[in-house]
Amino acid sequence: MPRLRAVLVAHGVTVAAVRHGIGPCGGAGATVPHEDDRIACTPAVVRVLARAAQLADPLERVRPHHVLLALCDGVDDPSWGAAHDVLERIGVEPRRFRRALGRAARRP
């Protein structure tokens, strides 16, 4: 989604920045053995994916912006995992980022 990409760029959220921000997190970045491009599905990931499914319309499949919005929904709830910590480590204010993502997702 070009609108989503514009929000990511405007806030400095890149793959490299997120990987760097994840580095200091304990247990983050755990990989599936012999599959470097996949991550382990932790309870926090299950919660985020379940929330992403709630954000999607019933007849719509879960898209990347749903997952990002779900990650940002947990900003005030530490049981959701460390997504907000990662965003802050890379210099992104989580609430502003969430609002910008929401606006981009609603735009036709």
CSV table of N, CA and C in Angstrom, one decimal:
chain,number,residue,atom,x,y,z
A,1,MET,N,0.8,-1.2,0.0
A,1,MET,CA,0.0,0.0,0.0
A,1,MET,C,0.9,1.2,0.0
A,2,PRO,N,0.8,2.0,-1.1
A,2,PRO,CA,1.6,3.2,-1.1
A,2,PRO,C,1.4,4.2,0.1
A,3,ARG,N,0.1,4.3,0.5
A,3,ARG,CA,-0.2,5.2,1.7
A,3,ARG,C,0.5,4.7,2.9
A,4,LEU,N,0.5,3.4,3.1
A,4,LEU,CA,1.2,2.8,4.3
A,4,LEU,C,2.7,3.1,4.2
A,5,ARG,N,3.3,2.9,3.0
A,5,ARG,CA,4.7,3.1,2.8
A,5,ARG,C,5.1,4.5,3.2
A,6,ALA,N,4.2,5.5,2.8
A,6,ALA,CA,4.5,6.9,3.0
A,6,ALA,C,4.5,7.2,4.6
A,7,VAL,N,3.6,6.5,5.3
A,7,VAL,CA,3.6,6.7,6.8
A,7,VAL,C,4.9,6.1,7.4
A,8,LEU,N,5.3,4.9,6.9
A,8,LEU,CA,6.5,4.3,7.4
A,8,LEU,C,7.7,5.1,7.1
A,9,VAL,N,7.8,5.7,5.9
A,9,VAL,CA,9.0,6.5,5.6
A,9,VAL,C,9.0,7.8,6.4
A,10,ALA,N,7.8,8.4,6.5
A,10,ALA,CA,7.7,9.7,7.3
A,10,ALA,C,8.1,9.5,8.7
A,11,HIS,N,7.9,8.3,9.3
A,11,HIS,CA,8.2,8.1,10.7
A,11,HIS,C,9.6,7.4,10.9
A,12,GLY,N,10.3,7.1,9.8
A,12,GLY,CA,11.6,6.5,9.8
A,12,GLY,C,11.5,5.0,10.2
A,13,VAL,N,10.4,4.4,9.9
A,13,VAL,CA,10.3,2.9,10.2
A,13,VAL,C,10.7,2.1,9.0
A,14,THR,N,11.9,1.6,9.1
A,14,THR,CA,12.5,0.8,8.0
A,14,THR,C,12.8,-0.6,8.6
A,15,VAL,N,13.0,-1.6,7.7
A,15,VAL,CA,13.3,-2.9,8.2
A,15,VAL,C,14.6,-2.9,9.0
A,16,ALA,N,15.6,-2.1,8.5
A,16,ALA,CA,16.9,-2.1,9.2
A,16,ALA,C,16.7,-1.4,10.6
A,17,ALA,N,15.9,-0.4,10.6
A,17,ALA,CA,15.7,0.3,11.9
A,17,ALA,C,15.0,-0.6,12.9
A,18,VAL,N,14.0,-1.3,12.5
A,18,VAL,CA,13.3,-2.2,13.4
A,18,VAL,C,14.2,-3.3,13.8
A,19,ARG,N,14.9,-3.9,12.9
A,19,ARG,CA,15.8,-5.0,13.3
A,19,ARG,C,16.8,-4.5,14.4
A,20,HIS,N,17.3,-3.3,14.2
A,20,HIS,CA,18.3,-2.7,15.1
A,20,HIS,C,17.6,-2.4,16.5
A,21,GLY,N,16.3,-2.0,16.4
A,21,GLY,CA,15.6,-1.7,17.7
A,21,GLY,C,15.2,-3.0,18.4
A,22,ILE,N,15.0,-4.1,17.7
A,22,ILE,CA,14.7,-5.4,18.3
A,22,ILE,C,15.9,-6.0,18.9
A,23,GLY,N,17.1,-5.7,18.4
A,23,GLY,CA,18.3,-6.3,18.9
A,23,GLY,C,18.4,-6.4,20.4
A,24,PRO,N,18.2,-5.3,21.2
A,24,PRO,CA,18.4,-5.3,22.6
A,24,PRO,C,17.3,-6.0,23.4
A,25,CYS,N,16.2,-6.3,22.7
A,25,CYS,CA,15.0,-7.0,23.4
A,25,CYS,C,15.4,-8.4,23.8
A,26,GLY,N,15.1,-8.8,25.0
A,26,GLY,CA,15.4,-10.2,25.4
A,26,GLY,C,14.4,-11.1,24.7
A,27,GLY,N,14.9,-12.1,24.0
A,27,GLY,CA,14.1,-13.1,23.4
A,27,GLY,C,13.6,-12.7,22.0
A,28,ALA,N,13.6,-11.4,21.7
A,28,ALA,CA,13.1,-11.0,20.4
A,28,ALA,C,14.0,-11.5,19.3
A,29,GLY,N,13.4,-11.7,18.1
A,29,GLY,CA,14.1,-12.2,17.0
A,29,GLY,C,14.4,-13.7,16.9
A,30,ALA,N,13.8,-14.4,17.8
A,30,ALA,CA,14.0,-15.9,17.8
A,30,ALA,C,13.6,-16.4,16.5
A,31,THR,N,14.4,-17.2,15.9
A,31,THR,CA,14.1,-17.8,14.6
A,31,THR,C,13.7,-19.2,14.7
A,32,VAL,N,13.0,-19.7,13.7
A,32,VAL,CA,12.7,-21.1,13.5
A,32,VAL,C,14.0,-21.8,13.0
A,33,PRO,N,14.4,-22.9,13.6
A,33,PRO,CA,15.7,-23.5,13.2
A,33,PRO,C,15.7,-23.8,11.7
A,34,HIS,N,16.8,-23.4,11.0
A,34,HIS,CA,17.0,-23.7,9.6
A,34,HIS,C,16.1,-22.8,8.7
A,35,GLU,N,15.4,-21.9,9.2
A,35,GLU,CA,14.6,-21.0,8.4
A,35,GLU,C,14.8,-19.6,8.9
A,36,ASP,N,15.9,-18.9,8.4
A,36,ASP,CA,16.3,-17.6,8.9
A,36,ASP,C,15.2,-16.5,8.6
A,37,ASP,N,14.4,-16.7,7.6
A,37,ASP,CA,13.4,-15.7,7.2
A,37,ASP,C,12.1,-15.8,8.0
A,38,ARG,N,12.0,-16.7,8.9
A,38,ARG,CA,10.8,-16.8,9.7
A,38,ARG,C,11.0,-16.6,11.2
A,39,ILE,N,10.0,-16.2,11.9
A,39,ILE,CA,10.1,-15.9,13.3
A,39,ILE,C,9.2,-16.9,14.1
A,40,ALA,N,9.6,-17.2,15.3
A,40,ALA,CA,8.7,-18.0,16.1
A,40,ALA,C,7.4,-17.3,16.5
A,41,CYS,N,6.3,-18.1,16.5
A,41,CYS,CA,5.0,-17.5,16.9
A,41,CYS,C,4.8,-17.6,18.4
A,42,THR,N,5.1,-16.5,19.1
A,42,THR,CA,5.0,-16.4,20.5
A,42,THR,C,3.6,-16.1,20.9
A,43,PRO,N,3.2,-16.2,22.2
A,43,PRO,CA,1.9,-15.8,22.6
A,43,PRO,C,1.6,-14.3,22.3
A,44,ALA,N,2.6,-13.5,22.3
A,44,ALA,CA,2.4,-12.0,21.9
A,44,ALA,C,2.1,-11.9,20.5
A,45,VAL,N,2.7,-12.7,19.6
A,45,VAL,CA,2.4,-12.7,18.2
A,45,VAL,C,1.0,-13.2,17.9
A,46,VAL,N,0.6,-14.2,18.7
A,46,VAL,CA,-0.8,-14.7,18.5
A,46,VAL,C,-1.8,-13.6,18.9
A,47,ARG,N,-1.6,-12.9,20.0
A,47,ARG,CA,-2.5,-11.8,20.4
A,47,ARG,C,-2.5,-10.7,19.3
A,48,VAL,N,-1.4,-10.4,18.7
A,48,VAL,CA,-1.4,-9.3,17.7
A,48,VAL,C,-2.1,-9.8,16.5
A,49,LEU,N,-1.9,-11.0,16.1
A,49,LEU,CA,-2.6,-11.5,14.9
A,49,LEU,C,-4.1,-11.6,15.1
A,50,ALA,N,-4.5,-12.0,16.3
A,50,ALA,CA,-6.0,-12.1,16.7
A,50,ALA,C,-6.6,-10.7,16.6
A,51,ARG,N,-5.8,-9.7,17.1
A,51,ARG,CA,-6.3,-8.3,17.1
A,51,ARG,C,-6.4,-7.8,15.7
A,52,ALA,N,-5.4,-8.1,14.9
A,52,ALA,CA,-5.4,-7.7,13.4
A,52,ALA,C,-6.6,-8.3,12.7
A,53,ALA,N,-7.0,-9.5,13.1
A,53,ALA,CA,-8.2,-10.1,12.5
A,53,ALA,C,-9.5,-9.4,12.9
A,54,GLN,N,-9.5,-8.9,14.1
A,54,GLN,CA,-10.6,-8.1,14.6
A,54,GLN,C,-10.7,-6.8,13.8
A,55,LEU,N,-9.6,-6.2,13.5
A,55,LEU,CA,-9.5,-4.9,12.9
A,55,LEU,C,-10.0,-5.0,11.4
A,56,ALA,N,-9.7,-6.1,10.8
A,56,ALA,CA,-10.1,-6.3,9.4
A,56,ALA,C,-11.6,-6.5,9.3
A,57,ASP,N,-12.2,-6.0,8.2
A,57,ASP,CA,-13.7,-6.3,8.0
A,57,ASP,C,-13.9,-7.8,7.9
A,58,PRO,N,-15.1,-8.2,8.3
A,58,PRO,CA,-15.3,-9.7,8.3
A,58,PRO,C,-15.1,-10.4,6.9
A,59,LEU,N,-15.3,-9.6,5.8
A,59,LEU,CA,-15.1,-10.2,4.5
A,59,LEU,C,-13.7,-9.9,3.9
A,60,GLU,N,-12.9,-9.2,4.7
A,60,GLU,CA,-11.6,-8.8,4.2
A,60,GLU,C,-10.5,-9.7,4.8
A,61,ARG,N,-9.5,-10.0,4.1
A,61,ARG,CA,-8.3,-10.7,4.7
A,61,ARG,C,-7.5,-9.7,5.5
A,62,VAL,N,-6.7,-10.3,6.4
A,62,VAL,CA,-5.8,-9.5,7.2
A,62,VAL,C,-4.7,-9.0,6.3
A,63,ARG,N,-4.5,-7.7,6.4
A,63,ARG,CA,-3.4,-7.1,5.5
A,63,ARG,C,-2.3,-6.5,6.4
A,64,PRO,N,-1.2,-6.1,5.9
A,64,PRO,CA,-0.1,-5.6,6.7
A,64,PRO,C,-0.5,-4.4,7.6
A,65,HIS,N,-1.4,-3.5,7.1
A,65,HIS,CA,-1.7,-2.4,7.9
A,65,HIS,C,-2.6,-2.8,9.1
A,66,HIS,N,-3.3,-3.9,9.0
A,66,HIS,CA,-4.0,-4.4,10.2
A,66,HIS,C,-3.1,-4.9,11.3
A,67,VAL,N,-2.0,-5.6,10.8
A,67,VAL,CA,-1.0,-6.1,11.8
A,67,VAL,C,-0.3,-4.9,12.4
A,68,LEU,N,0.1,-3.9,11.7
A,68,LEU,CA,0.8,-2.8,12.3
A,68,LEU,C,-0.1,-2.0,13.2
A,69,LEU,N,-1.4,-1.9,12.9
A,69,LEU,CA,-2.3,-1.2,13.8
A,69,LEU,C,-2.5,-2.0,15.0
A,70,ALA,N,-2.6,-3.3,14.9
A,70,ALA,CA,-2.7,-4.2,16.1
A,70,ALA,C,-1.5,-4.1,17.0
A,71,LEU,N,-0.3,-4.0,16.4
A,71,LEU,CA,0.9,-3.9,17.2
A,71,LEU,C,0.8,-2.6,18.0
A,72,CYS,N,0.4,-1.5,17.3
A,72,CYS,CA,0.3,-0.2,18.0
A,72,CYS,C,-0.8,-0.1,19.0
A,73,ASP,N,-1.8,-1.0,18.9
A,73,ASP,CA,-2.9,-0.9,19.9
A,73,ASP,C,-2.4,-1.3,21.2
A,74,GLY,N,-1.3,-2.1,21.3
A,74,GLY,CA,-0.8,-2.6,22.6
A,74,GLY,C,0.1,-1.6,23.2
A,75,VAL,N,0.2,-0.4,22.8
A,75,VAL,CA,1.2,0.6,23.3
A,75,VAL,C,1.0,0.8,24.8
A,76,ASP,N,-0.2,0.8,25.4
A,76,ASP,CA,-0.4,1.0,26.8
A,76,ASP,C,-0.5,-0.3,27.6
A,77,ASP,N,-0.3,-1.4,27.0
A,77,ASP,CA,-0.5,-2.7,27.6
A,77,ASP,C,0.8,-3.5,27.5
A,78,PRO,N,1.6,-3.5,28.5
A,78,PRO,CA,2.9,-4.2,28.4
A,78,PRO,C,2.8,-5.7,28.2
A,79,SER,N,1.6,-6.3,28.4
A,79,SER,CA,1.5,-7.8,28.2
A,79,SER,C,1.4,-8.1,26.7
A,80,TRP,N,1.3,-7.0,25.8
A,80,TRP,CA,1.3,-7.2,24.4
A,80,TRP,C,2.6,-7.5,23.8
A,81,GLY,N,3.7,-7.2,24.6
A,81,GLY,CA,5.0,-7.4,24.0
A,81,GLY,C,5.8,-6.1,24.0
A,82,ALA,N,6.8,-6.1,23.2
A,82,ALA,CA,7.7,-5.0,23.3
A,82,ALA,C,7.7,-4.1,22.0
A,83,ALA,N,6.6,-4.1,21.3
A,83,ALA,CA,6.5,-3.3,20.0
A,83,ALA,C,6.7,-1.9,20.3
A,84,HIS,N,6.0,-1.4,21.4
A,84,HIS,CA,6.2,0.1,21.7
A,84,HIS,C,7.6,0.4,22.1
A,85,ASP,N,8.3,-0.5,22.8
A,85,ASP,CA,9.7,-0.3,23.2
A,85,ASP,C,10.6,-0.2,21.9
A,86,VAL,N,10.3,-1.1,21.0
A,86,VAL,CA,11.1,-1.0,19.7
A,86,VAL,C,10.9,0.3,19.0
A,87,LEU,N,9.6,0.7,18.9
A,87,LEU,CA,9.3,2.0,18.2
A,87,LEU,C,10.0,3.1,18.9
A,88,GLU,N,10.0,3.2,20.2
A,88,GLU,CA,10.7,4.2,21.0
A,88,GLU,C,12.2,4.2,20.8
A,89,ARG,N,12.7,3.0,20.7
A,89,ARG,CA,14.2,2.8,20.5
A,89,ARG,C,14.6,3.4,19.2
A,90,ILE,N,13.7,3.3,18.2
A,90,ILE,CA,14.1,3.8,16.9
A,90,ILE,C,13.6,5.3,16.6
A,91,GLY,N,13.2,5.9,17.7
A,91,GLY,CA,12.8,7.3,17.7
A,91,GLY,C,11.4,7.6,17.2
A,92,VAL,N,10.5,6.6,17.3
A,92,VAL,CA,9.1,6.8,16.8
A,92,VAL,C,8.2,6.9,18.0
A,93,GLU,N,7.4,8.0,18.0
A,93,GLU,CA,6.4,8.1,19.1
A,93,GLU,C,5.2,7.2,18.7
A,94,PRO,N,5.0,6.1,19.5
A,94,PRO,CA,4.0,5.1,19.1
A,94,PRO,C,2.6,5.6,18.9
A,95,ARG,N,2.1,6.5,19.7
A,95,ARG,CA,0.7,7.0,19.5
A,95,ARG,C,0.6,7.8,18.3
A,96,ARG,N,1.5,8.7,18.0
A,96,ARG,CA,1.5,9.4,16.7
A,96,ARG,C,1.6,8.5,15.5
A,97,PHE,N,2.4,7.5,15.6
A,97,PHE,CA,2.6,6.5,14.5
A,97,PHE,C,1.2,5.8,14.3
A,98,ARG,N,0.6,5.4,15.4
A,98,ARG,CA,-0.7,4.7,15.3
A,98,ARG,C,-1.7,5.5,14.6
A,99,ARG,N,-1.8,6.8,15.0
A,99,ARG,CA,-2.8,7.7,14.4
A,99,ARG,C,-2.5,7.9,12.9
A,100,ALA,N,-1.3,8.0,12.6
A,100,ALA,CA,-1.0,8.2,11.1
A,100,ALA,C,-1.3,6.9,10.3
A,101,LEU,N,-1.0,5.8,10.9
A,101,LEU,CA,-1.4,4.5,10.3
A,101,LEU,C,-2.9,4.4,10.1
A,102,GLY,N,-3.6,4.8,11.1
A,102,GLY,CA,-5.1,4.7,11.1
A,102,GLY,C,-5.6,5.6,10.0
A,103,ARG,N,-5.1,6.8,9.9
A,103,ARG,CA,-5.5,7.7,8.8
A,103,ARG,C,-5.2,7.2,7.5
A,104,ALA,N,-4.0,6.6,7.3
A,104,ALA,CA,-3.7,6.1,6.0
A,104,ALA,C,-4.5,4.9,5.6
A,105,ALA,N,-4.9,4.1,6.6
A,105,ALA,CA,-5.7,2.9,6.3
A,105,ALA,C,-7.1,3.2,5.9
A,106,ARG,N,-7.6,4.3,6.5
A,106,ARG,CA,-9.0,4.8,6.2
A,106,ARG,C,-9.2,5.5,4.9
A,107,ARG,N,-8.1,6.1,4.4
A,107,ARG,CA,-8.1,6.8,3.1
A,107,ARG,C,-8.5,5.9,2.0
A,108,PRO,N,-9.4,6.3,1.1
A,108,PRO,CA,-9.7,5.5,-0.1
A,108,PRO,C,-8.6,5.4,-1.1
